CSV table of C-alpha atoms in Angstrom, one decimal:
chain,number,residue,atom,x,y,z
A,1,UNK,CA,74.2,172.7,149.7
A,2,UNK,CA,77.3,173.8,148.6
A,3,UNK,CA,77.2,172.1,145.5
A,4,UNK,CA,73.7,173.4,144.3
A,5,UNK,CA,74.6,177.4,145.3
A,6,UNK,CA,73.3,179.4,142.7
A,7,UNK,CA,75.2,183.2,142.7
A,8,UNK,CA,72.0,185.5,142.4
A,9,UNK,CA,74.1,188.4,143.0
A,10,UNK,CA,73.6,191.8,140.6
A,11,UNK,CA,77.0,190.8,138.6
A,12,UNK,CA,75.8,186.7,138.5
A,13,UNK,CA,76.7,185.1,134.9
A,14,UNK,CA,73.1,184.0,134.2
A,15,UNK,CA,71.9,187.5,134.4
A,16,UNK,CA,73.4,187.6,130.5
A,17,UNK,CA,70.3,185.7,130.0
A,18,UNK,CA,68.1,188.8,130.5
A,19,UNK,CA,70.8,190.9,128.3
A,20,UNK,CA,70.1,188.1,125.6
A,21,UNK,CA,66.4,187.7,125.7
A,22,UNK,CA,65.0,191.2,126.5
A,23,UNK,CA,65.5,192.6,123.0
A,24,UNK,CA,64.2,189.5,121.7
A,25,UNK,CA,60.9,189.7,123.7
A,26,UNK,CA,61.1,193.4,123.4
A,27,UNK,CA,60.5,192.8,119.1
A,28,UNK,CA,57.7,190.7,119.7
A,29,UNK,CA,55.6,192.4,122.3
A,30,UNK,CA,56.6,196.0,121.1
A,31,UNK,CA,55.0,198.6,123.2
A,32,UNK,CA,52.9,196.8,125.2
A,33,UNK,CA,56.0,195.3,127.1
A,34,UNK,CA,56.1,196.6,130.6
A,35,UNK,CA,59.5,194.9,132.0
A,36,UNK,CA,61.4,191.4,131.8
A,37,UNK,CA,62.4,190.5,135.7
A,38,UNK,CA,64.2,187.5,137.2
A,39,UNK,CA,61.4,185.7,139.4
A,40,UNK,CA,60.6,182.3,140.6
A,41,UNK,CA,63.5,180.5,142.6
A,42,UNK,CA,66.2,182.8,141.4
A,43,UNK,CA,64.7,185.7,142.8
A,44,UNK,CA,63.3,183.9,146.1
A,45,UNK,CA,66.9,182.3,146.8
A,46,UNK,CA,65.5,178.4,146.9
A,47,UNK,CA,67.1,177.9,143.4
A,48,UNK,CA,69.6,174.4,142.6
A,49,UNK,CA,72.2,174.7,140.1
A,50,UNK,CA,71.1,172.0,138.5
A,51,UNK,CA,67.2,173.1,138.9
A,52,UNK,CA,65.9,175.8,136.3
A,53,UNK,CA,68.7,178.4,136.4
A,54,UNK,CA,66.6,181.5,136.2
A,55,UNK,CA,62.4,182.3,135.7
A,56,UNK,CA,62.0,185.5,133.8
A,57,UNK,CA,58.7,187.3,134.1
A,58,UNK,CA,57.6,188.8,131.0
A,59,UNK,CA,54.7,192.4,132.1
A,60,UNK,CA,52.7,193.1,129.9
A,61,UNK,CA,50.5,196.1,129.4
A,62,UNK,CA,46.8,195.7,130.0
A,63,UNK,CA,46.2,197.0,127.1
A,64,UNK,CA,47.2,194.4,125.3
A,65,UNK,CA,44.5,192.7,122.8
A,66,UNK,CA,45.1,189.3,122.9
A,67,UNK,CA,43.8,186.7,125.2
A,68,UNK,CA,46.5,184.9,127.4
A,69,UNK,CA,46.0,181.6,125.4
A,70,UNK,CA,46.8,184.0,122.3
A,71,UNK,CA,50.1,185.4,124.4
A,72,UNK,CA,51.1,182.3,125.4
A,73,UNK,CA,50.8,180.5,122.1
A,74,UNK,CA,52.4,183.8,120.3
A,75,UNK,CA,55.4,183.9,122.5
A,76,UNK,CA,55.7,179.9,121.8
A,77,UNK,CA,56.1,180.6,118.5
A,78,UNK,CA,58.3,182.9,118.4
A,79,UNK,CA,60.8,181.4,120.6
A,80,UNK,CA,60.1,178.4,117.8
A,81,UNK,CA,61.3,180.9,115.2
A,82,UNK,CA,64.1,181.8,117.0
A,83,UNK,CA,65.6,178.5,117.0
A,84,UNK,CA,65.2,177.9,120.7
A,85,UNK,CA,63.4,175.1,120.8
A,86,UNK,CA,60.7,175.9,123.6
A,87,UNK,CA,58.6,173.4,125.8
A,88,UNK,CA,55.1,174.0,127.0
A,89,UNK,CA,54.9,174.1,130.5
A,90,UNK,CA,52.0,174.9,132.9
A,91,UNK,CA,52.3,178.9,133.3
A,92,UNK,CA,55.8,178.9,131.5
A,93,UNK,CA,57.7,178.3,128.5
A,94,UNK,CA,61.0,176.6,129.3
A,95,UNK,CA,64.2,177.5,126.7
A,96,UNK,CA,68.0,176.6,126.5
A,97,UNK,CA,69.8,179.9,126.3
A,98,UNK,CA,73.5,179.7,126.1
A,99,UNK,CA,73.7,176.7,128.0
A,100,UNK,CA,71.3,177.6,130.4
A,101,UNK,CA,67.5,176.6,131.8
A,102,UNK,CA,65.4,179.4,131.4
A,103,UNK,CA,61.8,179.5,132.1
A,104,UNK,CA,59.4,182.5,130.6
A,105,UNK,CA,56.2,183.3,132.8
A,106,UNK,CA,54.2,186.0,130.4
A,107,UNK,CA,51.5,188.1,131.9
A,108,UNK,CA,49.4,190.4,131.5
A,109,UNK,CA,49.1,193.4,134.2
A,110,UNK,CA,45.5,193.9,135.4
A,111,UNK,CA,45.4,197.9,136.2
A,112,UNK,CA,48.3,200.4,136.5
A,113,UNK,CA,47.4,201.2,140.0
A,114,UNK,CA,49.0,197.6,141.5
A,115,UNK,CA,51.9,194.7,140.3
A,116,UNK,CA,48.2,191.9,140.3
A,117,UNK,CA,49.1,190.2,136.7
A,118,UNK,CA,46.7,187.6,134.6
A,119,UNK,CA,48.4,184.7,133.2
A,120,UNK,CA,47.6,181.8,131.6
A,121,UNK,CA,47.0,178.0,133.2
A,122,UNK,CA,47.6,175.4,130.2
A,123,UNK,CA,47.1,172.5,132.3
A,124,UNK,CA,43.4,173.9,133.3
A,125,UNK,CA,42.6,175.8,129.9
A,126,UNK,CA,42.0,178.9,132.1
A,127,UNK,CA,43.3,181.7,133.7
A,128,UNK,CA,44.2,183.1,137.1
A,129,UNK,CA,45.1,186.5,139.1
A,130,UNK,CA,48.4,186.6,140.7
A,131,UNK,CA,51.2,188.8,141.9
A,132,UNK,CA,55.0,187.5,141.8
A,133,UNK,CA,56.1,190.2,143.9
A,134,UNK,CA,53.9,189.1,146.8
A,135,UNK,CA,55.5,185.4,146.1
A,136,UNK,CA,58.7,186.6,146.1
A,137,UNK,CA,58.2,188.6,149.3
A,138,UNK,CA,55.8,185.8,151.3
A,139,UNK,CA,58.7,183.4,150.6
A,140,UNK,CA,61.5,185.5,151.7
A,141,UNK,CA,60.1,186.2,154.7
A,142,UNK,CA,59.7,182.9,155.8
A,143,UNK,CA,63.2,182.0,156.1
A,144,UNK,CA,63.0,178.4,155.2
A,145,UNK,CA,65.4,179.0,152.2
A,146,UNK,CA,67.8,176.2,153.1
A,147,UNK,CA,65.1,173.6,154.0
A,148,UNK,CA,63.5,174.3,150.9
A,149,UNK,CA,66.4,173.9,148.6
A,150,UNK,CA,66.8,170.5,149.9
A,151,UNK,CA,63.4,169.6,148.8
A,152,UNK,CA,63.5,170.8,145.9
A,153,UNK,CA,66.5,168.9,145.2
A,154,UNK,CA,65.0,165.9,146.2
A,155,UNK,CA,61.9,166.1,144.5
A,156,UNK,CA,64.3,166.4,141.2
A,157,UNK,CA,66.3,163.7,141.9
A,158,UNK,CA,62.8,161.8,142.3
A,159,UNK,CA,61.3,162.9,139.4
A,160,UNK,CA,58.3,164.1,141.3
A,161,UNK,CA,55.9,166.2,140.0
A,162,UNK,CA,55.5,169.3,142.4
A,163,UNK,CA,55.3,172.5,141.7
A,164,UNK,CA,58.2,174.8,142.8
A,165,UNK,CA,55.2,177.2,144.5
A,166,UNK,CA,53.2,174.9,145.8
A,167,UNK,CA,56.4,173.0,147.3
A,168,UNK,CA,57.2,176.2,148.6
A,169,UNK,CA,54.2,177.2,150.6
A,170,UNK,CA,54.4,173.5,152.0
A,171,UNK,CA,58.0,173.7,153.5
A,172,UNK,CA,56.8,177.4,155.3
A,173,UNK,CA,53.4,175.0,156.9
A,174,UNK,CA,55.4,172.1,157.5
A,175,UNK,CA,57.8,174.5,159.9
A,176,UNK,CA,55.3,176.9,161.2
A,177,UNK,CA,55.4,177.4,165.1
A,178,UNK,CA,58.1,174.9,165.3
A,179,UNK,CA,61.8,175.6,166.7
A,180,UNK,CA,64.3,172.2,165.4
A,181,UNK,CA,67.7,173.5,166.1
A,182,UNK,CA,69.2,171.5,163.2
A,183,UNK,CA,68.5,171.8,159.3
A,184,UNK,CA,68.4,167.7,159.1
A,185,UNK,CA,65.8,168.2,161.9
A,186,UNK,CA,64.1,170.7,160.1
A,187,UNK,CA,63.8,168.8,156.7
A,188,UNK,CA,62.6,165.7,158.5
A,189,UNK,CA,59.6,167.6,159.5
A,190,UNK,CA,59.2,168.7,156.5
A,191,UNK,CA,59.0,165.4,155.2
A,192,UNK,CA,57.1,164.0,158.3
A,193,UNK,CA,54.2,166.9,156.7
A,194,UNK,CA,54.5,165.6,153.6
A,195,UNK,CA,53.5,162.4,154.2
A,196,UNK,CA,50.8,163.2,156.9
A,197,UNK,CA,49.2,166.2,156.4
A,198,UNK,CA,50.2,167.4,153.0
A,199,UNK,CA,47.9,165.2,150.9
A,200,UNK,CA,44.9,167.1,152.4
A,201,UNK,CA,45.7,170.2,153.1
A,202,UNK,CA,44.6,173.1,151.1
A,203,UNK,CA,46.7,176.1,150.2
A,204,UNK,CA,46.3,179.2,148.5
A,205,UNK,CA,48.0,181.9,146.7
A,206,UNK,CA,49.0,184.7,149.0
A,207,UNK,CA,48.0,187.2,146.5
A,208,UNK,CA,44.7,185.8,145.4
A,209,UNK,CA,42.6,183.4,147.8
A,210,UNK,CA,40.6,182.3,145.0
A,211,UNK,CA,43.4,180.7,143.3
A,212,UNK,CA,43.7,177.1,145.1
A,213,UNK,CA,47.5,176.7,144.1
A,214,UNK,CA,46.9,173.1,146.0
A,215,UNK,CA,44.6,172.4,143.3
A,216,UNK,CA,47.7,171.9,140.8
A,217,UNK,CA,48.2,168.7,141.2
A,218,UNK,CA,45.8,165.7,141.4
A,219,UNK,CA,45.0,163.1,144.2
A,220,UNK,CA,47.2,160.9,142.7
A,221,UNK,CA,49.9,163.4,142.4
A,222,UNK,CA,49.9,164.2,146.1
A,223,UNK,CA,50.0,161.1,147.1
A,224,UNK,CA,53.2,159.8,145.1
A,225,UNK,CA,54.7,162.7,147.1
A,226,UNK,CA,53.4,161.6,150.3
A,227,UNK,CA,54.6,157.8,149.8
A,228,UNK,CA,58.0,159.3,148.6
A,229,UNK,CA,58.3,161.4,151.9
A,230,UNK,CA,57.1,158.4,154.3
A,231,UNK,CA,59.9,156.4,152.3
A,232,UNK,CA,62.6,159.0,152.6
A,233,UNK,CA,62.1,159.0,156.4
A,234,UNK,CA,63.2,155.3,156.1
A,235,UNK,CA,66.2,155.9,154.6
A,236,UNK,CA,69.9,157.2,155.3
A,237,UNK,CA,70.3,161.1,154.1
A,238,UNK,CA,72.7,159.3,151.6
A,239,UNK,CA,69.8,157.3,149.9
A,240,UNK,CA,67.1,160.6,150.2
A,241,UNK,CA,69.4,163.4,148.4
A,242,UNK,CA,72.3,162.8,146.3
């Protein structure tokens, strides 16, 4: 644990990455930018240092013309311009910037009257209402930071494909209305959920119940995570997370 920290604090070195980038997404959506904000893990506090160092969350007006294929495809290419070398991910677009992992999440803001953004859904060709605040707050409040770290780390380590949300909101069921006085307790029920429950379960975003975030991965998908967790609670902690 000590290992992965990640300083998130106001004067944190990877902040410089929202120096570096804000003028540069600041020329390319001109005045229909709203803000650039640390999200995702960084700003939850369930982020590895050797995970994606920092999520930036790109607002933009709802004023905005284009579709949020067009958006995402615009930003894309700029970044390309740029000399960043981008990678198309689901909602995001991952970049190397000064040696570290950064992934872009833009948006467009719905009304002025609430923080509910649209964004974009490559891996479904479609689109979907969220709010990262309400992540950001739902996941905070939980309290499972340290339990959720370690699975994260161990899905990386197994190359497993899980999305850091979804992964979230799993760790938070797996320990609902229990009370393990240990955190190696505590992750072994997470994984005990994971390979019980998990493959069937349904979940869905706390800011928008019609957006089935367990729907992100396939039947397949969940069930290369559930063998991995029944496997993992055969093992030595040595063998499950390096």
């Amino acid at each position: 644990m000590a290992r992965e920290a990640v300083d998130t604090g106001p004067h944190a070195p990877v902040r410089g990455v929202l120096t570096t980038l804000t003028p540069l997404i600041a020329g390319w959506a001109g005045n229909k930018l709203l803000s650039v904000s640390p999200s995702g893990s960084f700003a939850k506090g369930t982020a590895n240092h050797s995970g994606t160092d920092i999520d930036l969350f790109i607002s933009l007006s709802e004023e905005t013309t284009e579709t949020l294929q067009q958006i995402y495809e615009k930003l894309f290419d700029r970044l390309t311009a740029l000399g960043y070398a981008p990678k198309r991910q689901n909602v995001s677009i991952n970049i190397k910037v000064n040696g570290y992992d950064v992934d872009l999440v833009p948006a467009k803001r719905q009304n002025a009257l609430s923080n509910d953004h649209s964004l974009y859904r490559r891996r479904a060709g479609t689109w979907t209402k969220t709010n990262v605040q309400t992540h950001i707050a739902h996941v905070r409040a939980a309290g499972h930071r340290q339990e959720t770290r370690l699975i994260k780390l161990w899905r990386n380590q197994k190359n497993l494909d899980f999305p850091s949300f979804y992964l979230e909101l799993a760790v938070i069921e797996a320990l609902r209305n229990t009370n393990y006085a240990t955190l190696s307790d505590r992750v072994a029920a997470c994984f005990r959920y994971l390979r019980d429950t998990f493959s069937n379960a349904r979940f869905v975003d706390p800011a928008n119940t019609n957006n089935v975030i367990s729907d992100d991965l396939t039947a397949a998908e969940k069930q290369r995570i559930s063998t991995a967790a029944g496997q993992a609670l055969n093992s030595t902690w040595d063998q499950v997370i390096r």
